[in-house]
Amino acid sequence: MHFKYGAGAREEVASYRELTPASSRLFDRAKKVFAGGVNHNARYYAPYPMFVSRARGQHIWDEDGNRYVDYWMGHMALILGHSPQVVTSALRRQVGRGTHFGTGSRLSLELGEEVQKTVPCAEAMRFCNTGAEATMYLVRLARGYTRRRKVVKMAGGWHGYGTELNKGVRFPFSSSEGEGILAEEQAHVKTARFNDAEDARRAVAEAKGDVAAIFLEPVLGAGGCIPAKRGYLEELREIADGAGALLAFDEIVTGYRLSLGGAQEAYGVVPDVATLGKVAGGGLPIGMVCGSKEVLSMADPARKAGFVSIGGGTFSENPLSMAAGLATVRYLRTNRSRVYGDLERKGRELRTGVDSALSARGVEAHTTGAGSLFLTHFGVDPSDAESSAKGDAAAAHRYAIGMMERGGFIQPGHPGAVSTAHTERDIRAWIAASAAVGEQMERKRKSKVSA
Ligand SMILES: Cc1ncc(COP(=O)(O)O)c(C=O)c1O
């Protein structure tokens, strides 16, 4: 497809359905195979999700051959864009040497040493395959170490599909996230408001000395892509210390993204334990739980007393994820100032550019985020998950589809991420396309009002 980005291109823009008939047909087939036609709930959107056939750099192509500048970037895992050469050569090398050992290897050790070098809290760690596993292990470790039961998480905080932490994720943050999850299984998970230290204090006080960890994403992700306010993480550090609980960060999105050392380095607040994933695997499956030597020593299988049993799993430290992760983390460390300076600048330009483009067209929108992360909200300027949930979801959906019609992709309703593969021109094109979509949205709104 022609790249239809940009204001003024609006008349030539075909509708999503016209552009994506192959995806529509594949989704009809997929509904007969997969639950709801998808393999991750976040991947469904109306009228049907686009099916991708290939990806390279900042681009993805759908099954109709349409090319999009991709800001979903594989759930924000791809900081160097799709299939960067540094990763594909490491993978090619590794495929010739074996794809699954089920043993320790020099490769995994070297990745672990890189993580030790770069992530402030990571004195020791354990690898696994997904973020959900890592957060589950983190909770178990925190409980084993403190010998306490409760975990305070934040409303809107998404920590993967594990049973216990699947609580307080969606508005109104108090009801169940779905059937099949027992209240008893989540009885020891308490929810506090993000960016509200007093509410965390309340939740900790209510737990009466039984808090194992205060656990949060330093930039609330699915809950609205909202950065921690100045001083908030420091206050949580104090609250955790005062309560004898661990401070735990979920850095599965922010790790290696906000800075080389993640949010803990960017904010200058070092947690006791943290999870990593996404970027750390260089585009292949990974999860990590890391933290102080003392906490991680609880998971030493040679330990006689007080052993905390956490994974691994069959495919932990699989050589392909290790090779891709190592190539990525080394590249990021070696090119640190250029990479993070560039991502920060492009992210800021995109956020402010989109907001001015939309507001100039009469659309009330606020793009939140930090570093290379962004999410455009309609009708609200949120500081926590509750204010984010009050935004106009239908407008956010129209905007995302409108952007796809103009050759740009974000997963509707989810944060986007700039990668090093995105160019200055891509950012300007995204802003121009936002202006065109905003104009279209405003025209439709006005014609509805006058009808
Ligand atoms: C903050 C956060 N934690 C945990 C997870 C779960 O990771 P995974 O999808 O690899 O299980 C995600 C995934 O989106 C996430 O964003």
PDB file of N, CA, C and O in Angstrom, residues 193-258:
ATOM      1  N   ARG A 193      -3.968   2.714  45.109  1.00  0.00           N
ATOM      2  CA  ARG A 193      -3.974   3.600  43.945  1.00  0.00           C
ATOM      3  C   ARG A 193      -2.546   3.949  43.530  1.00  0.00           C
ATOM      4  O   ARG A 193      -1.716   4.253  44.383  1.00  0.00           O
ATOM      5  N   PHE A 194      -2.296   3.899  42.225  1.00  0.00           N
ATOM      6  CA  PHE A 194      -0.982   4.267  41.709  1.00  0.00           C
ATOM      7  C   PHE A 194      -0.756   5.765  41.893  1.00  0.00           C
ATOM      8  O   PHE A 194      -1.695   6.559  41.822  1.00  0.00           O
ATOM      9  N   ASN A 195       0.450   6.135  42.154  1.00  0.00           N
ATOM     10  CA  ASN A 195       0.840   7.545  42.325  1.00  0.00           C
ATOM     11  C   ASN A 195       0.231   8.177  43.561  1.00  0.00           C
ATOM     12  O   ASN A 195       0.078   9.398  43.622  1.00  0.00           O
ATOM     13  N   ASP A 196      -0.157   7.363  44.527  1.00  0.00           N
ATOM     14  CA  ASP A 196      -0.774   7.864  45.747  1.00  0.00           C
ATOM     15  C   ASP A 196      -0.117   7.130  46.933  1.00  0.00           C
ATOM     16  O   ASP A 196      -0.557   6.055  47.338  1.00  0.00           O
ATOM     17  N   ALA A 197       0.946   7.745  47.455  1.00  0.00           N
ATOM     18  CA  ALA A 197       1.712   7.084  48.523  1.00  0.00           C
ATOM     19  C   ALA A 197       0.848   6.876  49.767  1.00  0.00           C
ATOM     20  O   ALA A 197       1.001   5.873  50.475  1.00  0.00           O
ATOM     21  N   GLU A 198      -0.085   7.821  50.000  1.00  0.00           N
ATOM     22  CA  GLU A 198      -0.940   7.675  51.186  1.00  0.00           C
ATOM     23  C   GLU A 198      -1.792   6.424  51.089  1.00  0.00           C
ATOM     24  O   GLU A 198      -2.045   5.742  52.081  1.00  0.00           O
ATOM     25  N   ASP A 199      -2.253   6.136  49.885  1.00  0.00           N
ATOM     26  CA  ASP A 199      -3.081   4.944  49.718  1.00  0.00           C
ATOM     27  C   ASP A 199      -2.250   3.669  49.924  1.00  0.00           C
ATOM     28  O   ASP A 199      -2.746   2.670  50.452  1.00  0.00           O
ATOM     29  N   ALA A 200      -0.997   3.720  49.506  1.00  0.00           N
ATOM     30  CA  ALA A 200      -0.115   2.567  49.759  1.00  0.00           C
ATOM     31  C   ALA A 200       0.090   2.400  51.264  1.00  0.00           C
ATOM     32  O   ALA A 200       0.062   1.292  51.805  1.00  0.00           O
ATOM     33  N   ARG A 201       0.254   3.531  51.951  1.00  0.00           N
ATOM     34  CA  ARG A 201       0.428   3.506  53.407  1.00  0.00           C
ATOM     35  C   ARG A 201      -0.789   2.870  54.080  1.00  0.00           C
ATOM     36  O   ARG A 201      -0.670   2.046  54.969  1.00  0.00           O
ATOM     37  N   ARG A 202      -1.970   3.266  53.568  1.00  0.00           N
ATOM     38  CA  ARG A 202      -3.214   2.704  54.110  1.00  0.00           C
ATOM     39  C   ARG A 202      -3.237   1.179  53.910  1.00  0.00           C
ATOM     40  O   ARG A 202      -3.498   0.420  54.846  1.00  0.00           O
ATOM     41  N   ALA A 203      -2.933   0.734  52.676  1.00  0.00           N
ATOM     42  CA  ALA A 203      -2.994  -0.705  52.373  1.00  0.00           C
ATOM     43  C   ALA A 203      -2.000  -1.467  53.249  1.00  0.00           C
ATOM     44  O   ALA A 203      -2.300  -2.560  53.746  1.00  0.00           O
ATOM     45  N   VAL A 204      -0.826  -0.887  53.438  1.00  0.00           N
ATOM     46  CA  VAL A 204       0.194  -1.534  54.268  1.00  0.00           C
ATOM     47  C   VAL A 204      -0.288  -1.592  55.721  1.00  0.00           C
ATOM     48  O   VAL A 204      -0.180  -2.636  56.387  1.00  0.00           O
ATOM     49  N   ALA A 205      -0.864  -0.495  56.203  1.00  0.00           N
ATOM     50  CA  ALA A 205      -1.338  -0.466  57.596  1.00  0.00           C
ATOM     51  C   ALA A 205      -2.446  -1.487  57.807  1.00  0.00           C
ATOM     52  O   ALA A 205      -2.471  -2.206  58.820  1.00  0.00           O
ATOM     53  N   GLU A 206      -3.349  -1.600  56.828  1.00  0.00           N
ATOM     54  CA  GLU A 206      -4.456  -2.561  56.952  1.00  0.00           C
ATOM     55  C   GLU A 206      -3.957  -4.005  57.021  1.00  0.00           C
ATOM     56  O   GLU A 206      -4.621  -4.862  57.582  1.00  0.00           O
ATOM     57  N   ALA A 207      -2.793  -4.239  56.428  1.00  0.00           N
ATOM     58  CA  ALA A 207      -2.265  -5.611  56.421  1.00  0.00           C
ATOM     59  C   ALA A 207      -1.585  -5.978  57.742  1.00  0.00           C
ATOM     60  O   ALA A 207      -1.134  -7.109  57.922  1.00  0.00           O
ATOM     61  N   LYS A 208      -1.497  -5.028  58.642  1.00  0.00           N
ATOM     62  CA  LYS A 208      -1.049  -5.284  60.027  1.00  0.00           C
ATOM     63  C   LYS A 208       0.231  -6.135  60.125  1.00  0.00           C
ATOM     64  O   LYS A 208       0.230  -7.227  60.685  1.00  0.00           O
ATOM     65  N   GLY A 209       1.288  -5.612  59.556  1.00  0.00           N
ATOM     66  CA  GLY A 209       2.583  -6.292  59.706  1.00  0.00           C
ATOM     67  C   GLY A 209       2.741  -7.551  58.875  1.00  0.00           C
ATOM     68  O   GLY A 209       3.692  -8.306  59.067  1.00  0.00           O
ATOM     69  N   ASP A 210       1.823  -7.773  57.934  1.00  0.00           N
ATOM     70  CA  ASP A 210       1.891  -9.015  57.145  1.00  0.00           C
ATOM     71  C   ASP A 210       2.230  -8.751  55.669  1.00  0.00           C
ATOM     72  O   ASP A 210       1.916  -9.568  54.812  1.00  0.00           O
ATOM     73  N   VAL A 211       2.850  -7.604  55.374  1.00  0.00           N
ATOM     74  CA  VAL A 211       3.142  -7.303  53.963  1.00  0.00           C
ATOM     75  C   VAL A 211       4.518  -7.851  53.571  1.00  0.00           C
ATOM     76  O   VAL A 211       5.537  -7.458  54.138  1.00  0.00           O
ATOM     77  N   ALA A 212       4.515  -8.720  52.578  1.00  0.00           N
ATOM     78  CA  ALA A 212       5.777  -9.261  52.059  1.00  0.00           C
ATOM     79  C   ALA A 212       6.404  -8.276  51.074  1.00  0.00           C
ATOM     80  O   ALA A 212       7.616  -8.086  51.067  1.00  0.00           O
ATOM     81  N   ALA A 213       5.569  -7.649  50.234  1.00  0.00           N
ATOM     82  CA  ALA A 213       6.129  -6.751  49.210  1.00  0.00           C
ATOM     83  C   ALA A 213       5.128  -5.709  48.752  1.00  0.00           C
ATOM     84  O   ALA A 213       3.921  -5.959  48.714  1.00  0.00           O
ATOM     85  N   ILE A 214       5.659  -4.542  48.427  1.00  0.00           N
ATOM     86  CA  ILE A 214       4.910  -3.547  47.659  1.00  0.00           C
ATOM     87  C   ILE A 214       5.429  -3.714  46.238  1.00  0.00           C
ATOM     88  O   ILE A 214       6.631  -3.607  45.989  1.00  0.00           O
ATOM     89  N   PHE A 215       4.518  -4.029  45.334  1.00  0.00           N
ATOM     90  CA  PHE A 215       4.923  -4.459  43.997  1.00  0.00           C
ATOM     91  C   PHE A 215       4.250  -3.584  42.942  1.00  0.00           C
ATOM     92  O   PHE A 215       3.031  -3.495  42.899  1.00  0.00           O
ATOM     93  N   LEU A 216       5.040  -2.955  42.104  1.00  0.00           N
ATOM     94  CA  LEU A 216       4.427  -2.088  41.087  1.00  0.00           C
ATOM     95  C   LEU A 216       5.305  -1.903  39.867  1.00  0.00           C
ATOM     96  O   LEU A 216       6.523  -2.129  39.921  1.00  0.00           O
ATOM     97  N   GLU A 217       4.657  -1.476  38.778  1.00  0.00           N
ATOM     98  CA  GLU A 217       5.380  -1.034  37.585  1.00  0.00           C
ATOM     99  C   GLU A 217       5.704   0.447  37.806  1.00  0.00           C
ATOM    100  O   GLU A 217       4.797   1.240  38.066  1.00  0.00           O
ATOM    101  N   PRO A 218       6.940   0.841  37.661  1.00  0.00           N
ATOM    102  CA  PRO A 218       7.287   2.260  37.858  1.00  0.00           C
ATOM    103  C   PRO A 218       6.610   3.167  36.824  1.00  0.00           C
ATOM    104  O   PRO A 218       6.385   4.343  37.088  1.00  0.00           O
ATOM    105  N   VAL A 219       6.319   2.619  35.665  1.00  0.00           N
ATOM    106  CA  VAL A 219       5.443   3.317  34.721  1.00  0.00           C
ATOM    107  C   VAL A 219       4.258   2.371  34.530  1.00  0.00           C
ATOM    108  O   VAL A 219       4.418   1.295  33.941  1.00  0.00           O
ATOM    109  N   LEU A 220       3.118   2.764  35.081  1.00  0.00           N
ATOM    110  CA  LEU A 220       1.937   1.900  34.983  1.00  0.00           C
ATOM    111  C   LEU A 220       1.669   1.671  33.496  1.00  0.00           C
ATOM    112  O   LEU A 220       1.455   2.626  32.760  1.00  0.00           O
ATOM    113  N   GLY A 221       1.685   0.412  33.042  1.00  0.00           N
ATOM    114  CA  GLY A 221       1.637   0.154  31.601  1.00  0.00           C
ATOM    115  C   GLY A 221       0.222   0.073  31.058  1.00  0.00           C
ATOM    116  O   GLY A 221      -0.354   1.068  30.608  1.00  0.00           O
ATOM    117  N   ALA A 222      -0.353  -1.156  31.134  1.00  0.00           N
ATOM    118  CA  ALA A 222      -1.704  -1.349  30.607  1.00  0.00           C
ATOM    119  C   ALA A 222      -2.704  -0.432  31.324  1.00  0.00           C
ATOM    120  O   ALA A 222      -3.737  -0.079  30.765  1.00  0.00           O
ATOM    121  N   GLY A 223      -2.394  -0.035  32.542  1.00  0.00           N
ATOM    122  CA  GLY A 223      -3.270   0.854  33.312  1.00  0.00           C
ATOM    123  C   GLY A 223      -3.233   2.302  32.837  1.00  0.00           C
ATOM    124  O   GLY A 223      -3.812   3.176  33.482  1.00  0.00           O
ATOM    125  N   GLY A 224      -2.517   2.585  31.734  1.00  0.00           N
ATOM    126  CA  GLY A 224      -2.575   3.946  31.188  1.00  0.00           C
ATOM    127  C   GLY A 224      -1.242   4.531  30.762  1.00  0.00           C
ATOM    128  O   GLY A 224      -1.182   5.697  30.373  1.00  0.00           O
ATOM    129  N   CYS A 225      -0.146   3.759  30.836  1.00  0.00           N
ATOM    130  CA  CYS A 225       1.178   4.268  30.438  1.00  0.00           C
ATOM    131  C   CYS A 225       1.493   5.560  31.212  1.00  0.00           C
ATOM    132  O   CYS A 225       1.789   6.604  30.635  1.00  0.00           O
ATOM    133  N   ILE A 226       1.393   5.441  32.541  1.00  0.00           N
ATOM    134  CA  ILE A 226       1.505   6.627  33.395  1.00  0.00           C
ATOM    135  C   ILE A 226       2.769   6.532  34.251  1.00  0.00           C
ATOM    136  O   ILE A 226       2.923   5.588  35.040  1.00  0.00           O
ATOM    137  N   PRO A 227       3.672   7.484  34.101  1.00  0.00           N
ATOM    138  CA  PRO A 227       4.902   7.422  34.895  1.00  0.00           C
ATOM    139  C   PRO A 227       4.660   7.745  36.364  1.00  0.00           C
ATOM    140  O   PRO A 227       3.750   8.516  36.689  1.00  0.00           O
ATOM    141  N   ALA A 228       5.465   7.152  37.213  1.00  0.00           N
ATOM    142  CA  ALA A 228       5.421   7.496  38.636  1.00  0.00           C
ATOM    143  C   ALA A 228       5.731   8.980  38.785  1.00  0.00           C
ATOM    144  O   ALA A 228       6.628   9.497  38.122  1.00  0.00           O
ATOM    145  N   LYS A 229       4.952   9.640  39.661  1.00  0.00           N
ATOM    146  CA  LYS A 229       5.197  11.066  39.932  1.00  0.00           C
ATOM    147  C   LYS A 229       6.507  11.226  40.687  1.00  0.00           C
ATOM    148  O   LYS A 229       6.908  10.308  41.423  1.00  0.00           O
ATOM    149  N   ARG A 230       7.055  12.396  40.593  1.00  0.00           N
ATOM    150  CA  ARG A 230       8.280  12.692  41.333  1.00  0.00           C
ATOM    151  C   ARG A 230       8.074  12.405  42.826  1.00  0.00           C
ATOM    152  O   ARG A 230       7.075  12.828  43.412  1.00  0.00           O
ATOM    153  N   GLY A 231       8.965  11.677  43.420  1.00  0.00           N
ATOM    154  CA  GLY A 231       8.916  11.433  44.860  1.00  0.00           C
ATOM    155  C   GLY A 231       8.098  10.216  45.271  1.00  0.00           C
ATOM    156  O   GLY A 231       8.242   9.705  46.383  1.00  0.00           O
ATOM    157  N   TYR A 232       7.251   9.710  44.353  1.00  0.00           N
ATOM    158  CA  TYR A 232       6.355   8.594  44.710  1.00  0.00           C
ATOM    159  C   TYR A 232       7.145   7.316  45.031  1.00  0.00           C
ATOM    160  O   TYR A 232       6.920   6.667  46.054  1.00  0.00           O
ATOM    161  N   LEU A 233       8.086   6.975  44.165  1.00  0.00           N
ATOM    162  CA  LEU A 233       8.827   5.730  44.384  1.00  0.00           C
ATOM    163  C   LEU A 233       9.696   5.831  45.642  1.00  0.00           C
ATOM    164  O   LEU A 233       9.849   4.854  46.390  1.00  0.00           O
ATOM    165  N   GLU A 234      10.223   7.034  45.887  1.00  0.00           N
ATOM    166  CA  GLU A 234      11.020   7.243  47.110  1.00  0.00           C
ATOM    167  C   GLU A 234      10.130   7.000  48.338  1.00  0.00           C
ATOM    168  O   GLU A 234      10.547   6.372  49.306  1.00  0.00           O
ATOM    169  N   GLU A 235       8.903   7.512  48.262  1.00  0.00           N
ATOM    170  CA  GLU A 235       7.997   7.312  49.405  1.00  0.00           C
ATOM    171  C   GLU A 235       7.674   5.834  49.591  1.00  0.00           C
ATOM    172  O   GLU A 235       7.606   5.340  50.713  1.00  0.00           O
ATOM    173  N   LEU A 236       7.469   5.139  48.483  1.00  0.00           N
ATOM    174  CA  LEU A 236       7.187   3.703  48.598  1.00  0.00           C
ATOM    175  C   LEU A 236       8.385   2.975  49.198  1.00  0.00           C
ATOM    176  O   LEU A 236       8.233   2.026  49.976  1.00  0.00           O
ATOM    177  N   ARG A 237       9.582   3.427  48.829  1.00  0.00           N
ATOM    178  CA  ARG A 237      10.807   2.835  49.392  1.00  0.00           C
ATOM    179  C   ARG A 237      10.771   2.972  50.924  1.00  0.00           C
ATOM    180  O   ARG A 237      11.022   2.018  51.665  1.00  0.00           O
ATOM    181  N   GLU A 238      10.424   4.173  51.364  1.00  0.00           N
ATOM    182  CA  GLU A 238      10.365   4.423  52.814  1.00  0.00           C
ATOM    183  C   GLU A 238       9.275   3.592  53.498  1.00  0.00           C
ATOM    184  O   GLU A 238       9.477   3.037  54.565  1.00  0.00           O
ATOM    185  N   ILE A 239       8.118   3.521  52.828  1.00  0.00           N
ATOM    186  CA  ILE A 239       6.996   2.766  53.411  1.00  0.00           C
ATOM    187  C   ILE A 239       7.377   1.291  53.532  1.00  0.00           C
ATOM    188  O   ILE A 239       7.158   0.653  54.561  1.00  0.00           O
ATOM    189  N   ALA A 240       7.982   0.760  52.469  1.00  0.00           N
ATOM    190  CA  ALA A 240       8.387  -0.656  52.491  1.00  0.00           C
ATOM    191  C   ALA A 240       9.409  -0.884  53.608  1.00  0.00           C
ATOM    192  O   ALA A 240       9.280  -1.823  54.410  1.00  0.00           O
ATOM    193  N   ASP A 241      10.406  -0.010  53.683  1.00  0.00           N
ATOM    194  CA  ASP A 241      11.439  -0.172  54.719  1.00  0.00           C
ATOM    195  C   ASP A 241      10.819  -0.103  56.106  1.00  0.00           C
ATOM    196  O   ASP A 241      11.126  -0.911  56.989  1.00  0.00           O
ATOM    197  N   GLY A 242       9.923   0.883  56.284  1.00  0.00           N
ATOM    198  CA  GLY A 242       9.285   1.060  57.593  1.00  0.00           C
ATOM    199  C   GLY A 242       8.461  -0.154  57.990  1.00  0.00           C
ATOM    200  O   GLY A 242       8.319  -0.462  59.169  1.00  0.00           O
ATOM    201  N   ALA A 243       7.913  -0.847  56.985  1.00  0.00           N
ATOM    202  CA  ALA A 243       7.033  -1.989  57.281  1.00  0.00           C
ATOM    203  C   ALA A 243       7.795  -3.307  57.276  1.00  0.00           C
ATOM    204  O   ALA A 243       7.211  -4.369  57.494  1.00  0.00           O
ATOM    205  N   GLY A 244       9.095  -3.255  56.970  1.00  0.00           N
ATOM    206  CA  GLY A 244       9.882  -4.499  56.894  1.00  0.00           C
ATOM    207  C   GLY A 244       9.482  -5.337  55.685  1.00  0.00           C
ATOM    208  O   GLY A 244       9.655  -6.558  55.666  1.00  0.00           O
ATOM    209  N   ALA A 245       8.937  -4.661  54.663  1.00  0.00           N
ATOM    210  CA  ALA A 245       8.515  -5.378  53.446  1.00  0.00           C
ATOM    211  C   ALA A 245       9.527  -5.114  52.334  1.00  0.00           C
ATOM    212  O   ALA A 245      10.336  -4.180  52.426  1.00  0.00           O
ATOM    213  N   LEU A 246       9.483  -5.919  51.300  1.00  0.00           N
ATOM    214  CA  LEU A 246      10.363  -5.671  50.158  1.00  0.00           C
ATOM    215  C   LEU A 246       9.706  -4.662  49.214  1.00  0.00           C
ATOM    216  O   LEU A 246       8.478  -4.657  49.060  1.00  0.00           O
ATOM    217  N   LEU A 247      10.534  -3.828  48.596  1.00  0.00           N
ATOM    218  CA  LEU A 247      10.043  -2.991  47.507  1.00  0.00           C
ATOM    219  C   LEU A 247      10.379  -3.746  46.223  1.00  0.00           C
ATOM    220  O   LEU A 247      11.533  -4.143  46.008  1.00  0.00           O
ATOM    221  N   ALA A 248       9.347  -3.994  45.416  1.00  0.00           N
ATOM    222  CA  ALA A 248       9.523  -4.821  44.215  1.00  0.00           C
ATOM    223  C   ALA A 248       9.005  -4.077  42.995  1.00  0.00           C
ATOM    224  O   ALA A 248       7.889  -3.554  43.015  1.00  0.00           O
ATOM    225  N   PHE A 249       9.838  -4.002  41.957  1.00  0.00           N
ATOM    226  CA  PHE A 249       9.423  -3.334  40.717  1.00  0.00           C
ATOM    227  C   PHE A 249       9.194  -4.388  39.636  1.00  0.00           C
ATOM    228  O   PHE A 249      10.015  -5.286  39.443  1.00  0.00           O
ATOM    229  N   ASP A 250       8.099  -4.215  38.917  1.00  0.00           N
ATOM    230  CA  ASP A 250       7.900  -4.989  37.701  1.00  0.00           C
ATOM    231  C   ASP A 250       8.472  -4.152  36.560  1.00  0.00           C
ATOM    232  O   ASP A 250       7.876  -3.166  36.128  1.00  0.00           O
ATOM    233  N   GLU A 251       9.648  -4.548  36.101  1.00  0.00           N
ATOM    234  CA  GLU A 251      10.343  -3.789  35.040  1.00  0.00           C
ATOM    235  C   GLU A 251      10.305  -4.558  33.715  1.00  0.00           C
ATOM    236  O   GLU A 251      11.214  -4.436  32.892  1.00  0.00           O
ATOM    237  N   ILE A 252       9.240  -5.328  33.549  1.00  0.00           N
ATOM    238  CA  ILE A 252       9.143  -6.115  32.320  1.00  0.00           C
ATOM    239  C   ILE A 252       8.993  -5.208  31.100  1.00  0.00           C
ATOM    240  O   ILE A 252       9.504  -5.515  30.028  1.00  0.00           O
ATOM    241  N   VAL A 253       8.339  -4.072  31.276  1.00  0.00           N
ATOM    242  CA  VAL A 253       8.275  -3.085  30.187  1.00  0.00           C
ATOM    243  C   VAL A 253       9.416  -2.070  30.292  1.00  0.00           C
ATOM    244  O   VAL A 253      10.084  -1.763  29.308  1.00  0.00           O
ATOM    245  N   THR A 254       9.659  -1.567  31.492  1.00  0.00           N
ATOM    246  CA  THR A 254      10.608  -0.449  31.633  1.00  0.00           C
ATOM    247  C   THR A 254      12.078  -0.889  31.622  1.00  0.00           C
ATOM    248  O   THR A 254      12.957  -0.075  31.331  1.00  0.00           O
ATOM    249  N   GLY A 255      12.337  -2.153  31.932  1.00  0.00           N
ATOM    250  CA  GLY A 255      13.712  -2.653  31.977  1.00  0.00           C
ATOM    251  C   GLY A 255      14.375  -2.521  30.615  1.00  0.00           C
ATOM    252  O   GLY A 255      13.790  -2.910  29.601  1.00  0.00           O
ATOM    253  N   TYR A 256      15.555  -1.974  30.573  1.00  0.00           N
ATOM    254  CA  TYR A 256      16.316  -1.726  29.339  1.00  0.00           C
ATOM    255  C   TYR A 256      15.582  -0.798  28.384  1.00  0.00           C
ATOM    256  O   TYR A 256      15.964  -0.656  27.232  1.00  0.00           O
ATOM    257  N   ARG A 257      14.491  -0.178  28.854  1.00  0.00           N
ATOM    258  CA  ARG A 257      13.769   0.733  27.969  1.00  0.00           C
ATOM    259  C   ARG A 257      13.857   2.178  28.462  1.00  0.00           C
ATOM    260  O   ARG A 257      14.233   3.065  27.726  1.00  0.00           O
ATOM    261  N   LEU A 258      13.560   2.398  29.736  1.00  0.00           N
ATOM    262  CA  LEU A 258      13.640   3.782  30.235  1.00  0.00           C
ATOM    263  C   LEU A 258      15.087   4.250  30.295  1.00  0.00           C
ATOM    264  O   LEU A 258      15.387   5.429  30.143  1.00  0.00           O
TER     265      LEU A 258
END
